[in-house]
PDB file of C-alpha atoms and ligand atoms in Angstrom:
ATOM      1  CA  MET A   1     -20.009  -3.973   8.274  1.00  0.00           C
ATOM      2  CA  PRO A   2     -19.538  -1.677   5.255  1.00  0.00           C
ATOM      3  CA  VAL A   3     -20.770   1.913   5.567  1.00  0.00           C
ATOM      4  CA  GLN A   4     -24.399   1.962   4.447  1.00  0.00           C
ATOM      5  CA  GLN A   5     -25.124   5.577   3.608  1.00  0.00           C
ATOM      6  CA  SER A   6     -23.089   7.853   5.778  1.00  0.00           C
ATOM      7  CA  GLU A   7     -21.526   7.612   9.169  1.00  0.00           C
ATOM      8  CA  SER A   8     -19.979  10.000  11.608  1.00  0.00           C
ATOM      9  CA  ASN A   9     -16.467   9.414  12.777  1.00  0.00           C
ATOM     10  CA  GLN A  10     -14.479  10.777  15.686  1.00  0.00           C
ATOM     11  CA  GLN A  11     -14.609  14.276  14.173  1.00  0.00           C
ATOM     12  CA  GLY A  12     -18.322  14.079  13.449  1.00  0.00           C
ATOM     13  CA  VAL A  13     -17.808  14.608   9.705  1.00  0.00           C
ATOM     14  CA  PRO A  14     -19.731  12.050   7.686  1.00  0.00           C
ATOM     15  CA  LEU A  15     -18.093   9.661   5.247  1.00  0.00           C
ATOM     16  CA  VAL A  16     -20.296   8.941   2.261  1.00  0.00           C
ATOM     17  CA  ALA A  17     -20.214   5.281   1.282  1.00  0.00           C
ATOM     18  CA  HIS A  18     -20.624   5.734  -2.460  1.00  0.00           C
ATOM     19  CA  ARG A  19     -17.773   8.270  -2.516  1.00  0.00           C
ATOM     20  CA  LEU A  20     -15.161   6.113  -0.815  1.00  0.00           C
ATOM     21  CA  PRO A  21     -12.061   5.164  -2.822  1.00  0.00           C
ATOM     22  CA  ARG A  22     -12.012   1.648  -4.277  1.00  0.00           C
ATOM     23  CA  HIS A  23      -8.240   1.432  -3.977  1.00  0.00           C
ATOM     24  CA  ILE A  24      -6.073   3.219  -1.408  1.00  0.00           C
ATOM     25  CA  ALA A  25      -2.272   3.186  -1.635  1.00  0.00           C
ATOM     26  CA  ILE A  26      -0.177   4.110   1.383  1.00  0.00           C
ATOM     27  CA  ILE A  27       3.503   5.035   1.668  1.00  0.00           C
ATOM     28  CA  MET A  28       4.114   4.048   5.284  1.00  0.00           C
ATOM     29  CA  ASP A  29       6.956   6.448   6.034  1.00  0.00           C
ATOM     30  CA  GLY A  30       8.557   7.796   9.210  1.00  0.00           C
ATOM     31  CA  ASN A  31       9.275   4.712  11.331  1.00  0.00           C
ATOM     32  CA  GLY A  32      12.941   5.598  11.760  1.00  0.00           C
ATOM     33  CA  ARG A  33      12.260   9.211  12.781  1.00  0.00           C
ATOM     34  CA  TRP A  34       9.569   8.062  15.221  1.00  0.00           C
ATOM     35  CA  ALA A  35      12.180   5.940  16.997  1.00  0.00           C
ATOM     36  CA  GLN A  36      15.003   8.486  16.768  1.00  0.00           C
ATOM     37  CA  GLN A  37      12.794  11.197  18.313  1.00  0.00           C
ATOM     38  CA  ARG A  38      12.490   8.910  21.339  1.00  0.00           C
ATOM     39  CA  GLY A  39      16.189   8.067  21.469  1.00  0.00           C
ATOM     40  CA  LEU A  40      15.408   4.520  20.326  1.00  0.00           C
ATOM     41  CA  ASP A  41      16.894   2.340  17.638  1.00  0.00           C
ATOM     42  CA  ARG A  42      15.276   2.749  14.195  1.00  0.00           C
ATOM     43  CA  THR A  43      14.244  -0.885  14.265  1.00  0.00           C
ATOM     44  CA  ILE A  44      11.917  -0.196  17.211  1.00  0.00           C
ATOM     45  CA  GLY A  45      10.174   2.251  14.902  1.00  0.00           C
ATOM     46  CA  HIS A  46       9.692  -0.501  12.328  1.00  0.00           C
ATOM     47  CA  ARG A  47       8.188  -2.761  14.982  1.00  0.00           C
ATOM     48  CA  GLU A  48       5.736   0.000  15.974  1.00  0.00           C
ATOM     49  CA  GLY A  49       5.050   0.630  12.293  1.00  0.00           C
ATOM     50  CA  VAL A  50       3.925  -2.959  11.775  1.00  0.00           C
ATOM     51  CA  LYS A  51       1.590  -2.580  14.777  1.00  0.00           C
ATOM     52  CA  ALA A  52       0.079   0.557  13.224  1.00  0.00           C
ATOM     53  CA  LEU A  53      -0.895  -1.285  10.057  1.00  0.00           C
ATOM     54  CA  LYS A  54      -3.360  -3.682  11.662  1.00  0.00           C
ATOM     55  CA  PRO A  55      -6.070  -1.166  12.698  1.00  0.00           C
ATOM     56  CA  ILE A  56      -5.852   0.517   9.282  1.00  0.00           C
ATOM     57  CA  VAL A  57      -6.438  -2.787   7.496  1.00  0.00           C
ATOM     58  CA  LYS A  58      -9.340  -3.472   9.857  1.00  0.00           C
ATOM     59  CA  GLU A  59     -10.900  -0.086   9.217  1.00  0.00           C
ATOM     60  CA  ALA A  60     -10.430  -0.333   5.450  1.00  0.00           C
ATOM     61  CA  THR A  61     -12.153  -3.720   5.524  1.00  0.00           C
ATOM     62  CA  ARG A  62     -14.989  -2.396   7.660  1.00  0.00           C
ATOM     63  CA  LEU A  63     -15.521   0.529   5.304  1.00  0.00           C
ATOM     64  CA  GLY A  64     -15.734  -1.762   2.274  1.00  0.00           C
ATOM     65  CA  ILE A  65     -12.551  -0.566   0.544  1.00  0.00           C
ATOM     66  CA  GLU A  66     -11.617  -3.086  -2.166  1.00  0.00           C
ATOM     67  CA  VAL A  67      -7.827  -2.776  -2.281  1.00  0.00           C
ATOM     68  CA  LEU A  68      -5.255  -1.442   0.175  1.00  0.00           C
ATOM     69  CA  THR A  69      -1.726  -1.331  -1.233  1.00  0.00           C
ATOM     70  CA  VAL A  70       1.005  -0.594   1.293  1.00  0.00           C
ATOM     71  CA  TYR A  71       4.613   0.256   0.479  1.00  0.00           C
ATOM     72  CA  ALA A  72       6.607  -1.931   2.845  1.00  0.00           C
ATOM     73  CA  PHE A  73      10.033  -2.248   1.171  1.00  0.00           C
ATOM     74  CA  SER A  74      11.296  -0.469  -1.932  1.00  0.00           C
ATOM     75  CA  THR A  75      13.903  -1.504  -4.486  1.00  0.00           C
ATOM     76  CA  GLU A  76      15.994   1.361  -3.056  1.00  0.00           C
ATOM     77  CA  ASN A  77      15.665   0.222   0.572  1.00  0.00           C
ATOM     78  CA  TRP A  78      18.457  -2.335  -0.085  1.00  0.00           C
ATOM     79  CA  ARG A  79      20.770   0.675   0.328  1.00  0.00           C
ATOM     80  CA  ARG A  80      20.172   0.568   4.088  1.00  0.00           C
ATOM     81  CA  PRO A  81      22.471  -1.241   6.540  1.00  0.00           C
ATOM     82  CA  SER A  82      22.014  -5.008   6.366  1.00  0.00           C
ATOM     83  CA  SER A  83      21.131  -5.071  10.078  1.00  0.00           C
ATOM     84  CA  GLU A  84      18.082  -2.884   9.411  1.00  0.00           C
ATOM     85  CA  ILE A  85      17.089  -4.922   6.342  1.00  0.00           C
ATOM     86  CA  ASP A  86      17.311  -8.132   8.374  1.00  0.00           C
ATOM     87  CA  VAL A  87      14.959  -6.688  10.999  1.00  0.00           C
ATOM     88  CA  LEU A  88      12.482  -5.582   8.320  1.00  0.00           C
ATOM     89  CA  MET A  89      12.461  -9.036   6.718  1.00  0.00           C
ATOM     90  CA  GLY A  90      12.082 -10.668  10.123  1.00  0.00           C
ATOM     91  CA  LEU A  91       9.138  -8.394  10.935  1.00  0.00           C
ATOM     92  CA  LEU A  92       7.478  -9.382   7.670  1.00  0.00           C
ATOM     93  CA  VAL A  93       7.721 -13.074   8.553  1.00  0.00           C
ATOM     94  CA  GLU A  94       6.443 -12.369  12.095  1.00  0.00           C
ATOM     95  CA  PHE A  95       3.569 -10.255  10.814  1.00  0.00           C
ATOM     96  CA  LEU A  96       2.445 -12.914   8.356  1.00  0.00           C
ATOM     97  CA  ALA A  97       2.684 -15.714  10.922  1.00  0.00           C
ATOM     98  CA  SER A  98       0.754 -13.850  13.601  1.00  0.00           C
ATOM     99  CA  GLU A  99      -1.810 -11.916  11.544  1.00  0.00           C
ATOM    100  CA  THR A 100      -2.732 -14.166   8.633  1.00  0.00           C
ATOM    101  CA  PRO A 101      -5.343 -16.221  10.532  1.00  0.00           C
ATOM    102  CA  GLU A 102      -7.185 -13.107  11.733  1.00  0.00           C
ATOM    103  CA  LEU A 103      -6.894 -11.403   8.351  1.00  0.00           C
ATOM    104  CA  LYS A 104      -8.336 -14.516   6.745  1.00  0.00           C
ATOM    105  CA  ALA A 105     -11.213 -14.570   9.240  1.00  0.00           C
ATOM    106  CA  GLU A 106     -11.978 -10.963   8.338  1.00  0.00           C
ATOM    107  CA  GLY A 107     -12.097 -11.713   4.610  1.00  0.00           C
ATOM    108  CA  VAL A 108      -8.715 -10.242   3.679  1.00  0.00           C
ATOM    109  CA  ARG A 109      -6.759 -11.662   0.778  1.00  0.00           C
ATOM    110  CA  ILE A 110      -2.995 -11.099   0.880  1.00  0.00           C
ATOM    111  CA  ARG A 111      -1.248 -10.307  -2.393  1.00  0.00           C
ATOM    112  CA  THR A 112       2.085  -8.732  -3.274  1.00  0.00           C
ATOM    113  CA  ILE A 113       3.573  -6.435  -5.876  1.00  0.00           C
ATOM    114  CA  GLY A 114       7.290  -6.107  -6.498  1.00  0.00           C
ATOM    115  CA  ASP A 115      10.015  -8.578  -7.355  1.00  0.00           C
ATOM    116  CA  THR A 116       9.533 -10.876  -4.387  1.00  0.00           C
ATOM    117  CA  ALA A 117      11.823 -13.543  -5.892  1.00  0.00           C
ATOM    118  CA  ARG A 118      14.720 -11.445  -4.572  1.00  0.00           C
ATOM    119  CA  LEU A 119      13.532 -11.509  -0.946  1.00  0.00           C
ATOM    120  CA  PRO A 120      15.172 -13.874   1.570  1.00  0.00           C
ATOM    121  CA  SER A 121      13.783 -17.401   1.277  1.00  0.00           C
ATOM    122  CA  ALA A 122      12.085 -17.286   4.717  1.00  0.00           C
ATOM    123  CA  ALA A 123      10.105 -14.235   3.589  1.00  0.00           C
ATOM    124  CA  GLN A 124       9.215 -15.885   0.285  1.00  0.00           C
ATOM    125  CA  GLN A 125       7.979 -19.000   2.045  1.00  0.00           C
ATOM    126  CA  SER A 126       5.847 -16.993   4.493  1.00  0.00           C
ATOM    127  CA  LEU A 127       4.363 -14.993   1.642  1.00  0.00           C
ATOM    128  CA  ALA A 128       3.535 -18.091  -0.387  1.00  0.00           C
ATOM    129  CA  TRP A 129       1.810 -19.565   2.667  1.00  0.00           C
ATOM    130  CA  ALA A 130      -0.125 -16.379   3.532  1.00  0.00           C
ATOM    131  CA  LYS A 131      -1.261 -15.894  -0.075  1.00  0.00           C
ATOM    132  CA  GLN A 132      -2.422 -19.495  -0.316  1.00  0.00           C
ATOM    133  CA  GLU A 133      -4.182 -19.354   3.065  1.00  0.00           C
ATOM    134  CA  THR A 134      -6.147 -16.238   2.113  1.00  0.00           C
ATOM    135  CA  SER A 135      -6.594 -16.930  -1.610  1.00  0.00           C
ATOM    136  CA  SER A 136     -10.373 -17.291  -1.476  1.00  0.00           C
ATOM    137  CA  GLN A 137     -11.059 -14.198   0.656  1.00  0.00           C
ATOM    138  CA  LYS A 138     -13.003 -11.461  -1.096  1.00  0.00           C
ATOM    139  CA  ARG A 139     -13.664  -8.483   1.183  1.00  0.00           C
ATOM    140  CA  LEU A 140     -10.354  -6.635   0.903  1.00  0.00           C
ATOM    141  CA  ILE A 141      -7.126  -7.219  -0.989  1.00  0.00           C
ATOM    142  CA  LEU A 142      -4.159  -6.313   1.193  1.00  0.00           C
ATOM    143  CA  ASN A 143      -1.472  -5.744  -1.394  1.00  0.00           C
ATOM    144  CA  LEU A 144       2.033  -5.681   0.122  1.00  0.00           C
ATOM    145  CA  ALA A 145       4.614  -3.818  -1.980  1.00  0.00           C
ATOM    146  CA  LEU A 146       7.861  -5.674  -1.303  1.00  0.00           C
ATOM    147  CA  ASN A 147      11.104  -5.131  -3.165  1.00  0.00           C
ATOM    148  CA  TYR A 148       8.846  -2.844  -5.141  1.00  0.00           C
ATOM    149  CA  GLY A 149       9.976  -0.048  -7.420  1.00  0.00           C
ATOM    150  CA  ALA A 150       7.718   1.355 -10.129  1.00  0.00           C
ATOM    151  CA  ARG A 151      10.538   1.665 -12.668  1.00  0.00           C
ATOM    152  CA  ASP A 152      11.487  -1.950 -12.060  1.00  0.00           C
ATOM    153  CA  GLU A 153       7.827  -2.997 -12.340  1.00  0.00           C
ATOM    154  CA  ILE A 154       7.356  -1.151 -15.638  1.00  0.00           C
ATOM    155  CA  LEU A 155      10.547  -2.659 -17.092  1.00  0.00           C
ATOM    156  CA  ARG A 156       9.527  -6.162 -16.020  1.00  0.00           C
ATOM    157  CA  ALA A 157       6.082  -5.580 -17.578  1.00  0.00           C
ATOM    158  CA  VAL A 158       7.534  -4.400 -20.887  1.00  0.00           C
ATOM    159  CA  ASN A 159       9.952  -7.327 -20.980  1.00  0.00           C
ATOM    160  CA  ARG A 160       7.150  -9.803 -20.194  1.00  0.00           C
ATOM    161  CA  TRP A 161       5.066  -8.293 -22.978  1.00  0.00           C
ATOM    162  CA  HIS A 162       8.024  -8.596 -25.376  1.00  0.00           C
ATOM    163  CA  ALA A 163       8.507 -12.229 -24.456  1.00  0.00           C
ATOM    164  CA  GLY A 164       4.793 -12.998 -24.820  1.00  0.00           C
ATOM    165  CA  ALA A 165       2.590 -13.591 -27.857  1.00  0.00           C
ATOM    166  CA  HIS A 166       1.884 -10.526 -29.978  1.00  0.00           C
ATOM    167  CA  GLY A 167       1.984  -9.725 -33.656  1.00  0.00           C
ATOM    168  CA  GLU A 168       5.154  -8.630 -35.469  1.00  0.00           C
ATOM    169  CA  GLY A 169       5.434  -4.828 -35.184  1.00  0.00           C
ATOM    170  CA  GLU A 170       2.339  -4.642 -32.953  1.00  0.00           C
ATOM    171  CA  PRO A 171       2.663  -1.583 -30.694  1.00  0.00           C
ATOM    172  CA  LEU A 172       2.436  -1.905 -26.921  1.00  0.00           C
ATOM    173  CA  THR A 173      -0.847  -0.343 -25.779  1.00  0.00           C
ATOM    174  CA  GLU A 174      -1.870   1.261 -22.513  1.00  0.00           C
ATOM    175  CA  SER A 175      -4.140  -1.649 -21.647  1.00  0.00           C
ATOM    176  CA  ALA A 176      -1.518  -4.278 -22.601  1.00  0.00           C
ATOM    177  CA  LEU A 177       1.043  -2.577 -20.362  1.00  0.00           C
ATOM    178  CA  SER A 178      -1.485  -2.357 -17.499  1.00  0.00           C
ATOM    179  CA  GLN A 179      -2.202  -6.054 -17.864  1.00  0.00           C
ATOM    180  CA  HIS A 180       1.497  -6.901 -17.566  1.00  0.00           C
ATOM    181  CA  LEU A 181       2.104  -4.822 -14.435  1.00  0.00           C
ATOM    182  CA  ASP A 182       2.157  -6.471 -10.997  1.00  0.00           C
ATOM    183  CA  THR A 183      -1.187  -4.736 -10.318  1.00  0.00           C
ATOM    184  CA  ALA A 184      -2.903  -6.419 -13.304  1.00  0.00           C
ATOM    185  CA  GLY A 185      -6.618  -6.743 -12.670  1.00  0.00           C
ATOM    186  CA  LEU A 186      -6.713  -4.156  -9.863  1.00  0.00           C
ATOM    187  CA  PRO A 187      -8.305  -0.733 -10.253  1.00  0.00           C
ATOM    188  CA  ASP A 188      -5.840   2.175 -10.156  1.00  0.00           C
ATOM    189  CA  PRO A 189      -5.488   3.789  -6.717  1.00  0.00           C
ATOM    190  CA  ASP A 190      -8.000   6.582  -6.150  1.00  0.00           C
ATOM    191  CA  LEU A 191      -6.161   7.889  -3.111  1.00  0.00           C
ATOM    192  CA  LEU A 192      -2.462   7.945  -2.208  1.00  0.00           C
ATOM    193  CA  ILE A 193      -1.619   8.617   1.423  1.00  0.00           C
ATOM    194  CA  ARG A 194       1.950   9.320   2.532  1.00  0.00           C
ATOM    195  CA  SER A 195       2.791   9.682   6.187  1.00  0.00           C
ATOM    196  CA  SER A 196       5.644  11.689   7.759  1.00  0.00           C
ATOM    197  CA  GLY A 197       5.019  14.870   5.792  1.00  0.00           C
ATOM    198  CA  GLU A 198       7.227  14.030   2.806  1.00  0.00           C
ATOM    199  CA  PHE A 199       5.910  15.325  -0.518  1.00  0.00           C
ATOM    200  CA  ARG A 200       7.326  12.706  -2.843  1.00  0.00           C
ATOM    201  CA  ILE A 201       6.381   9.478  -4.599  1.00  0.00           C
ATOM    202  CA  SER A 202       9.669   7.558  -3.994  1.00  0.00           C
ATOM    203  CA  ASN A 203       9.238   5.257  -7.024  1.00  0.00           C
ATOM    204  CA  PHE A 204       5.784   4.025  -5.956  1.00  0.00           C
ATOM    205  CA  LEU A 205       3.124   3.074  -8.547  1.00  0.00           C
ATOM    206  CA  LEU A 206       4.270   5.684 -11.090  1.00  0.00           C
ATOM    207  CA  TRP A 207       1.956   4.364 -13.801  1.00  0.00           C
ATOM    208  CA  GLN A 208      -1.061   3.588 -11.635  1.00  0.00           C
ATOM    209  CA  LEU A 209      -1.106   6.887  -9.702  1.00  0.00           C
ATOM    210  CA  ALA A 210      -1.757   8.931 -12.865  1.00  0.00           C
ATOM    211  CA  TYR A 211      -5.039  10.333 -11.494  1.00  0.00           C
ATOM    212  CA  ALA A 212      -4.827   9.486  -7.792  1.00  0.00           C
ATOM    213  CA  GLU A 213      -5.755  12.105  -5.224  1.00  0.00           C
ATOM    214  CA  ILE A 214      -2.847  12.695  -2.827  1.00  0.00           C
ATOM    215  CA  TYR A 215      -3.041  13.148   0.935  1.00  0.00           C
ATOM    216  CA  ILE A 216       0.123  13.940   2.883  1.00  0.00           C
ATOM    217  CA  SER A 217      -0.167  13.256   6.602  1.00  0.00           C
ATOM    218  CA  GLU A 218       2.168  14.959   9.052  1.00  0.00           C
ATOM    219  CA  LYS A 219       1.971  11.945  11.347  1.00  0.00           C
ATOM    220  CA  LEU A 220       4.913   9.556  11.424  1.00  0.00           C
ATOM    221  CA  TRP A 221       3.693   6.090  10.403  1.00  0.00           C
ATOM    222  CA  PRO A 222       3.692   4.499  13.912  1.00  0.00           C
ATOM    223  CA  ASP A 223       1.323   7.335  14.980  1.00  0.00           C
ATOM    224  CA  PHE A 224      -0.964   6.937  11.953  1.00  0.00           C
ATOM    225  CA  ASP A 225      -4.268   5.707  13.362  1.00  0.00           C
ATOM    226  CA  PRO A 226      -7.852   5.167  12.152  1.00  0.00           C
ATOM    227  CA  ALA A 227      -8.742   8.783  13.086  1.00  0.00           C
ATOM    228  CA  GLU A 228      -6.037  10.065  10.728  1.00  0.00           C
ATOM    229  CA  PHE A 229      -7.152   7.529   8.108  1.00  0.00           C
ATOM    230  CA  HIS A 230     -10.656   9.024   8.370  1.00  0.00           C
ATOM    231  CA  ARG A 231      -9.210  12.523   7.948  1.00  0.00           C
ATOM    232  CA  ALA A 232      -7.598  11.395   4.697  1.00  0.00           C
ATOM    233  CA  LEU A 233     -10.902   9.904   3.537  1.00  0.00           C
ATOM    234  CA  GLN A 234     -12.856  13.029   4.476  1.00  0.00           C
ATOM    235  CA  ASP A 235     -10.373  15.136   2.565  1.00  0.00           C
ATOM    236  CA  TYR A 236     -10.658  12.785  -0.417  1.00  0.00           C
ATOM    237  CA  GLN A 237     -14.412  13.243  -0.415  1.00  0.00           C
ATOM    238  CA  THR A 238     -14.042  16.999  -0.831  1.00  0.00           C
ATOM    239  CA  ARG A 239     -11.979  16.601  -4.017  1.00  0.00           C
ATOM    240  CA  HIS A 240     -13.404  17.216  -7.492  1.00  0.00           C
ATOM    241  CA  ARG A 241     -11.957  14.544  -9.736  1.00  0.00           C
ATOM    242  CA  ARG A 242     -12.061  15.654 -13.347  1.00  0.00           C
ATOM    243  CA  PHE A 243      -9.686  13.244 -15.116  1.00  0.00           C
ATOM    244  CA  GLY A 244      -8.806  15.963 -17.581  1.00  0.00           C
ATOM    245  CA  GLY A 245     -12.441  16.650 -18.428  1.00  0.00           C
ATOM    246  CA  LEU A 246     -14.713  19.297 -17.004  1.00  0.00           C
ATOM    247  CA  GLY A 247     -16.059  17.217 -14.127  1.00  0.00           C
TER     248      GLY A 247
HETATM  249  C1  IPE B   1       9.338   3.605   6.464  1.00  0.00           C
HETATM  250  O1  IPE B   1      10.009   4.252   7.494  1.00  0.00           O
HETATM  251  C2  IPE B   1       9.636   2.117   6.416  1.00  0.00           C
HETATM  252  C3  IPE B   1      10.526   1.728   5.323  1.00  0.00           C
HETATM  253  C4  IPE B   1      10.985   2.486   4.382  1.00  0.00           C
HETATM  254  C5  IPE B   1      10.911   0.340   5.283  1.00  0.00           C
HETATM  255  P1  IPE B   1      11.515   4.745   7.317  1.00  0.00           P
HETATM  256  O2  IPE B   1      12.427   3.660   7.749  1.00  0.00           O
HETATM  257  O3  IPE B   1      11.741   5.254   5.951  1.00  0.00           O
HETATM  258  O4  IPE B   1      11.545   5.918   8.364  1.00  0.00           O
HETATM  259  P2  IPE B   1      12.207   7.349   8.177  1.00  0.00           P
HETATM  260  O5  IPE B   1      11.644   7.914   6.903  1.00  0.00           O
HETATM  261  O6  IPE B   1      13.683   7.132   8.089  1.00  0.00           O
HETATM  262  O7  IPE B   1      11.786   8.105   9.372  1.00  0.00           O
HETATM  263  C1  IPE B   2       9.450   4.871   0.787  1.00  0.00           C
HETATM  264  O1  IPE B   2      10.048   5.408   1.919  1.00  0.00           O
HETATM  265  C2  IPE B   2       9.468   3.378   0.852  1.00  0.00           C
HETATM  266  C3  IPE B   2       8.650   2.755   1.878  1.00  0.00           C
HETATM  267  C4  IPE B   2       7.856   3.387   2.704  1.00  0.00           C
HETATM  268  C5  IPE B   2       8.740   1.322   1.960  1.00  0.00           C
HETATM  269  P1  IPE B   2      11.594   5.806   1.965  1.00  0.00           P
HETATM  270  O2  IPE B   2      11.857   6.307   3.305  1.00  0.00           O
HETATM  271  O3  IPE B   2      12.406   4.658   1.474  1.00  0.00           O
HETATM  272  O4  IPE B   2      11.651   6.942   0.862  1.00  0.00           O
HETATM  273  P2  IPE B   2      12.657   8.170   0.727  1.00  0.00           P
HETATM  274  O5  IPE B   2      14.053   7.593   0.734  1.00  0.00           O
HETATM  275  O6  IPE B   2      12.426   9.083   1.881  1.00  0.00           O
HETATM  276  O7  IPE B   2      12.280   8.813  -0.575  1.00  0.00           O
HETATM  277 MG1   MG B   3      11.569   7.058   5.085  1.00  0.00          MG
END
C-alpha cells in the first residue's frame, strides 16, 4: 500500500508521501569488504548483497516509488578476477530465477540499462525471460544496471542518434540525447544512494544525476536494510531542491 499522507517509521520520523522521490538510484557497494571483515571470501559478500536487495525493492514498491535503478555490474568491473565475475553472473541468473515470480506478483517490472549484449549468454537469456515475464507490471520499475558505464551509455546514445534520422547539420539537443540513452522515458533520479561510505559516482548515470540529491550511507551493502533506506528518504525530504533557481 503506498504511503497515503505521512507515516512513521522505525525512528518515528514521518515520511511525506508527496515528497518522496520518483526515481531512486543506488550504488550497491561494499559487498567485498563486508565479507573480508568476517574473514570470508568476497563472493560470500556478493551473495549477502543480493539478499539485501529484496527488502529494499519491497519497501520501494510499498512506498509507491516509480523507479529503482541499482548498479549491479559496471563496465569497469570486468577488471576483477574472472572467478569473481563468474560468481556475480551466476548470482544474477539465480536471483532472476528465484525472485521474478514474486516481483511480478508485487507489480514490479524488470528492466536493464547498460550494454547487456556483452553479458554471458545464460545471463542474457535469464534477463530476456524476466523482462518478458514482468513486462506488463506497473507499480515499480526495477532497473538493473549491468555492464553499465555512463560514458559508454552516452557514447552509444550519440552513435545511435548519428545513425538515426535527423536533418543534415541538425545539432544534437538535450532532449534528443536523453531519448537515446538507456534510461529513455524514465524520469531522472531524484535521489542517489551509495553504500559503504565512498564519496564517488564510479561512472554511474553521469548525465541523469545532474540534479540528484546524494546520500552516502556508511553501511556496507549487505547491511543496508529498510531502516537505513528510510533514513536516506528522511534526509532527502529535508533537502531544498532549487535546480539553479531560487527555490
Ligand atoms: C559492490 O561491492 C558489488 C559490485 C561492484 C559488483 P564490491 O564488490 O565493490 O565490494 P567492495 O567495494 O570491494 O567492498
Ligand atoms: C561501483 O562499485 C559499481 C557497482 C556497485 C556495481 P565499485 O566498487 O566497482 O566502484 P569503485 O571501484 O570503488 O569506484
Ligand atoms: Mg566496491
